[in-house]
Tab-separated table of C-alpha atoms in Angstrom:
chain	number	residue	atom	x	y	z
X	1	UNK	CA	-50.564	-43.727	-60.341
X	2	UNK	CA	-53.137	-42.211	-62.707
X	3	UNK	CA	-54.322	-43.966	-65.911
X	4	UNK	CA	-52.017	-46.950	-66.411
X	5	UNK	CA	-50.418	-46.679	-69.724
X	6	UNK	CA	-51.609	-49.336	-72.260
X	7	UNK	CA	-49.564	-52.526	-73.162
X	8	UNK	CA	-49.190	-54.304	-76.535
X	9	UNK	CA	-51.295	-57.609	-75.830
X	10	UNK	CA	-48.445	-59.981	-76.937
X	11	UNK	CA	-46.286	-57.769	-73.882
X	12	UNK	CA	-49.398	-58.076	-71.309
X	13	UNK	CA	-49.463	-62.556	-72.925
X	14	UNK	CA	-45.674	-62.750	-71.607
X	15	UNK	CA	-45.422	-60.891	-68.354
X	16	UNK	CA	-49.207	-63.564	-67.389
X	17	UNK	CA	-47.209	-66.387	-68.704
X	18	UNK	CA	-43.792	-65.640	-67.168
X	19	UNK	CA	-44.977	-63.947	-63.971
X	20	UNK	CA	-46.545	-67.423	-63.245
X	21	UNK	CA	-43.513	-69.545	-63.795
X	22	UNK	CA	-41.825	-66.727	-61.945
X	23	UNK	CA	-43.584	-65.843	-58.591
X	24	UNK	CA	-47.217	-67.279	-58.520
X	25	UNK	CA	-45.524	-70.864	-58.454
X	26	UNK	CA	-45.095	-69.773	-54.924
X	27	UNK	CA	-48.463	-70.523	-53.989
X	28	UNK	CA	-48.740	-74.086	-56.865
X	29	UNK	CA	-45.756	-75.358	-53.174
X	30	UNK	CA	-47.394	-73.952	-50.357
X	31	UNK	CA	-51.237	-74.354	-50.609
X	32	UNK	CA	-51.170	-78.378	-51.789
X	33	UNK	CA	-48.322	-78.500	-49.048
X	34	UNK	CA	-50.933	-77.530	-46.377
X	35	UNK	CA	-53.744	-79.206	-47.291
X	36	UNK	CA	-55.886	-80.263	-44.360
X	37	UNK	CA	-54.575	-77.199	-41.870
X	38	UNK	CA	-57.666	-75.679	-40.734
X	39	UNK	CA	-56.730	-71.882	-39.956
X	40	UNK	CA	-59.434	-70.078	-37.929
X	41	UNK	CA	-61.790	-67.437	-39.528
X	42	UNK	CA	-62.075	-64.942	-37.464
X	43	UNK	CA	-58.874	-64.329	-36.041
X	44	UNK	CA	-57.558	-63.535	-40.096
X	45	UNK	CA	-60.664	-60.962	-39.921
X	46	UNK	CA	-59.858	-59.200	-37.013
X	47	UNK	CA	-56.377	-59.141	-37.512
X	48	UNK	CA	-57.372	-57.547	-41.594
X	49	UNK	CA	-59.758	-54.671	-40.582
X	50	UNK	CA	-57.685	-53.762	-37.345
X	51	UNK	CA	-54.045	-53.525	-39.440
X	52	UNK	CA	-52.595	-55.190	-36.255
X	53	UNK	CA	-50.189	-57.042	-38.469
X	54	UNK	CA	-49.583	-53.923	-40.246
X	55	UNK	CA	-48.966	-52.001	-36.824
X	56	UNK	CA	-46.236	-54.712	-35.583
X	57	UNK	CA	-44.788	-54.998	-39.156
X	58	UNK	CA	-44.746	-50.632	-39.089
X	59	UNK	CA	-42.963	-50.936	-36.553
X	60	UNK	CA	-40.667	-52.881	-36.668
X	61	UNK	CA	-39.714	-51.951	-40.404
X	62	UNK	CA	-38.787	-47.688	-39.766
X	63	UNK	CA	-36.101	-48.077	-41.905
X	64	UNK	CA	-37.217	-50.491	-43.698
X	65	UNK	CA	-36.740	-47.838	-46.994
X	66	UNK	CA	-32.970	-47.605	-46.532
X	67	UNK	CA	-32.813	-51.386	-45.917
X	68	UNK	CA	-34.627	-52.380	-48.999
X	69	UNK	CA	-32.612	-49.880	-50.973
X	70	UNK	CA	-29.097	-51.718	-49.795
X	71	UNK	CA	-30.581	-55.398	-50.078
X	72	UNK	CA	-31.820	-54.313	-53.939
X	73	UNK	CA	-28.730	-52.618	-54.999
X	74	UNK	CA	-26.619	-56.020	-53.623
X	75	UNK	CA	-29.015	-57.946	-55.908
X	76	UNK	CA	-27.937	-56.342	-58.646
X	77	UNK	CA	-23.777	-57.093	-58.356
X	78	UNK	CA	-22.976	-59.257	-61.030
X	79	UNK	CA	-22.336	-62.655	-59.460
X	80	UNK	CA	-25.501	-61.929	-57.016
X	81	UNK	CA	-27.939	-60.647	-59.804
X	82	UNK	CA	-26.849	-63.570	-62.359
X	83	UNK	CA	-28.198	-66.703	-59.768
X	84	UNK	CA	-31.085	-64.792	-58.418
X	85	UNK	CA	-32.298	-61.116	-59.288
X	86	UNK	CA	-31.954	-61.863	-63.083
X	87	UNK	CA	-35.307	-63.464	-62.877
X	88	UNK	CA	-37.359	-60.699	-61.833
X	89	UNK	CA	-35.728	-58.782	-64.762
X	90	UNK	CA	-36.133	-61.007	-67.349
X	91	UNK	CA	-38.749	-59.529	-69.222
X	92	UNK	CA	-37.415	-55.690	-70.618
X	93	UNK	CA	-39.838	-52.903	-68.242
X	94	UNK	CA	-42.921	-54.536	-66.290
X	95	UNK	CA	-46.362	-55.170	-65.806
X	96	UNK	CA	-48.152	-55.714	-62.420
X	97	UNK	CA	-48.280	-60.183	-63.191
X	98	UNK	CA	-44.072	-60.033	-62.954
X	99	UNK	CA	-44.092	-59.341	-58.804
X	100	UNK	CA	-44.417	-61.060	-56.245
X	101	UNK	CA	-45.213	-60.449	-52.374
X	102	UNK	CA	-41.746	-58.755	-52.287
X	103	UNK	CA	-41.563	-58.656	-56.090
X	104	UNK	CA	-38.642	-60.699	-57.192
X	105	UNK	CA	-40.594	-64.689	-56.809
X	106	UNK	CA	-38.322	-66.519	-57.584
X	107	UNK	CA	-35.582	-67.809	-56.610
X	108	UNK	CA	-35.415	-64.658	-53.979
X	109	UNK	CA	-38.162	-65.796	-52.336
X	110	UNK	CA	-37.150	-69.258	-51.155
X	111	UNK	CA	-36.515	-68.345	-47.235
X	112	UNK	CA	-39.597	-66.554	-47.125
X	113	UNK	CA	-41.646	-70.000	-48.556
X	114	UNK	CA	-39.679	-71.950	-46.828
X	115	UNK	CA	-40.613	-69.796	-43.185
X	116	UNK	CA	-44.121	-70.381	-44.876
X	117	UNK	CA	-43.837	-73.852	-45.228
X	118	UNK	CA	-42.326	-74.506	-41.178
X	119	UNK	CA	-45.102	-72.276	-39.776
X	120	UNK	CA	-47.988	-74.497	-41.691
X	121	UNK	CA	-46.699	-77.773	-41.602
X	122	UNK	CA	-44.279	-77.423	-38.848
X	123	UNK	CA	-46.257	-75.533	-36.377
X	124	UNK	CA	-49.867	-76.114	-37.506
X	125	UNK	CA	-49.912	-71.682	-37.762
X	126	UNK	CA	-50.927	-69.493	-40.649
X	127	UNK	CA	-48.257	-69.194	-43.451
X	128	UNK	CA	-47.631	-65.428	-43.038
X	129	UNK	CA	-48.505	-64.681	-46.714
X	130	UNK	CA	-51.477	-65.673	-45.818
X	131	UNK	CA	-52.131	-62.937	-43.687
X	132	UNK	CA	-53.834	-59.675	-44.740
X	133	UNK	CA	-51.983	-57.802	-44.074
X	134	UNK	CA	-49.360	-59.942	-46.725
X	135	UNK	CA	-52.097	-60.188	-49.442
X	136	UNK	CA	-52.526	-56.314	-49.414
X	137	UNK	CA	-48.904	-55.834	-49.325
X	138	UNK	CA	-48.699	-58.267	-52.536
X	139	UNK	CA	-52.005	-56.852	-53.881
X	140	UNK	CA	-49.945	-52.940	-53.168
X	141	UNK	CA	-46.553	-54.244	-55.071
X	142	UNK	CA	-48.519	-55.230	-58.652
X	143	UNK	CA	-50.244	-51.834	-59.444
X	144	UNK	CA	-48.539	-49.605	-56.707
X	145	UNK	CA	-44.650	-50.334	-57.766
X	146	UNK	CA	-44.976	-52.678	-60.910
X	147	UNK	CA	-47.066	-50.990	-63.154
X	148	UNK	CA	-46.621	-47.918	-65.682
X	149	UNK	CA	-48.910	-44.783	-65.488
X	150	UNK	CA	-49.302	-42.352	-68.534
X	151	UNK	CA	-47.578	-39.410	-66.386
X	152	UNK	CA	-44.547	-37.833	-68.366
X	153	UNK	CA	-40.924	-39.359	-68.799
X	154	UNK	CA	-39.028	-40.423	-65.284
X	155	UNK	CA	-42.597	-38.939	-63.554
X	156	UNK	CA	-42.442	-40.640	-59.703
X	157	UNK	CA	-45.063	-42.954	-60.406
X	158	UNK	CA	-43.578	-44.678	-62.631
X	159	UNK	CA	-40.198	-44.448	-60.600
X	160	UNK	CA	-39.761	-48.729	-59.856
X	161	UNK	CA	-41.150	-49.182	-63.451
X	162	UNK	CA	-38.176	-47.163	-64.819
X	163	UNK	CA	-35.625	-49.213	-62.477
X	164	UNK	CA	-37.406	-52.170	-64.358
X	165	UNK	CA	-36.894	-50.442	-67.717
X	166	UNK	CA	-33.172	-49.259	-67.264
X	167	UNK	CA	-31.950	-51.740	-64.226
X	168	UNK	CA	-29.238	-49.509	-62.814
X	169	UNK	CA	-31.472	-46.381	-61.677
X	170	UNK	CA	-34.019	-46.083	-58.657
X	171	UNK	CA	-33.072	-49.078	-56.947
X	172	UNK	CA	-35.076	-48.027	-54.044
X	173	UNK	CA	-38.375	-46.367	-52.995
X	174	UNK	CA	-38.107	-42.908	-53.942
X	175	UNK	CA	-35.973	-40.185	-55.086
X	176	UNK	CA	-34.498	-38.304	-52.106
X	177	UNK	CA	-32.088	-41.530	-51.353
X	178	UNK	CA	-31.860	-42.174	-54.562
X	179	UNK	CA	-30.329	-38.673	-54.997
X	180	UNK	CA	-27.692	-39.518	-51.824
X	181	UNK	CA	-26.499	-42.438	-53.859
X	182	UNK	CA	-25.585	-41.211	-57.134
X	183	UNK	CA	-28.290	-43.825	-58.530
X	184	UNK	CA	-31.157	-41.708	-59.622
X	185	UNK	CA	-31.029	-41.276	-63.517
X	186	UNK	CA	-28.564	-38.721	-65.411
X	187	UNK	CA	-31.028	-37.109	-67.210
X	188	UNK	CA	-32.827	-35.437	-63.649
X	189	UNK	CA	-28.548	-33.695	-63.070
X	190	UNK	CA	-29.919	-34.190	-59.213
X	191	UNK	CA	-33.189	-31.996	-59.402
X	192	UNK	CA	-36.530	-34.069	-58.754
X	193	UNK	CA	-40.029	-32.817	-58.294
X	194	UNK	CA	-41.262	-34.691	-54.899
X	195	UNK	CA	-44.024	-35.226	-53.026
X	196	UNK	CA	-44.824	-31.602	-53.775
X	197	UNK	CA	-40.719	-30.539	-53.243
X	198	UNK	CA	-38.189	-28.992	-56.166
X	199	UNK	CA	-35.639	-31.474	-54.415
X	200	UNK	CA	-31.636	-30.561	-55.272
X	201	UNK	CA	-28.548	-32.394	-54.865
X	202	UNK	CA	-25.987	-29.610	-54.244
X	203	UNK	CA	-22.812	-31.114	-53.186
X	204	UNK	CA	-19.877	-28.987	-51.531
X	205	UNK	CA	-16.527	-29.392	-50.197
X	206	UNK	CA	-17.116	-33.355	-49.863
X	207	UNK	CA	-20.433	-32.876	-48.148
X	208	UNK	CA	-23.851	-33.597	-50.151
X	209	UNK	CA	-27.205	-31.693	-49.275
X	210	UNK	CA	-30.387	-32.064	-50.323
X	211	UNK	CA	-32.388	-29.170	-50.888
X	212	UNK	CA	-36.196	-28.619	-50.747
X	213	UNK	CA	-38.359	-25.946	-52.194
X	214	UNK	CA	-42.321	-26.198	-51.844
X	215	UNK	CA	-43.043	-26.524	-56.032
X	216	UNK	CA	-45.108	-23.118	-55.625
X	217	UNK	CA	-42.322	-21.446	-54.291
X	218	UNK	CA	-39.388	-23.069	-56.881
X	219	UNK	CA	-41.997	-22.044	-59.870
X	220	UNK	CA	-42.816	-18.017	-58.548
X	221	UNK	CA	-39.727	-17.263	-56.502
X	222	UNK	CA	-36.874	-19.090	-58.281
X	223	UNK	CA	-38.092	-19.055	-61.648
X	224	UNK	CA	-36.542	-22.613	-61.278
X	225	UNK	CA	-37.990	-25.908	-63.715
X	226	UNK	CA	-41.973	-25.602	-62.604
X	227	UNK	CA	-42.942	-28.833	-60.559
X	228	UNK	CA	-45.983	-31.419	-62.924
């Protein structure tokens, strides 16, 4: 991610306060409700250290990036947005304090909370959000997606931060799908640098094609905008 971009103190304090209300109150409901629940530490450590839950999750979520794009974009439909996802975009731009397990917080993660309560209270099992894997997802979501680096404007490292800045672009995880779905920032004009490649969207007779050119080739042979 590079060096985090400095954020004014007043903005950080606003994120801390609102982020607590939007995200951390999840645990103020879950933890007291599960008071007295005994969890085995050894299985938790084995699962976290060996990445067992992460492997199962990774296998089941092979198409998660495409799935997430459509879920997230539906969250921005006017009637849905006002009753749910708007909470997550209440503050302009974003900081790590604005993110929860999957970023959104209340009220969109209500079903996850109900599932956790069912596991803990109904079956005496560890709530999923307290597993090493989900805690790791939550941690990465804070610094990996909801923080802004000091990279140039529209740099891939600020992909999701730019979504919080503009609200109508960058609904997924990276630029390829955004180009196909025409939800990348218009200033890019269908050309981005992504993962070491210069990627260009080409439309011919109703067919959309993404052309990938290694950055070194794009700079030297194509004499086009160099990758940075």
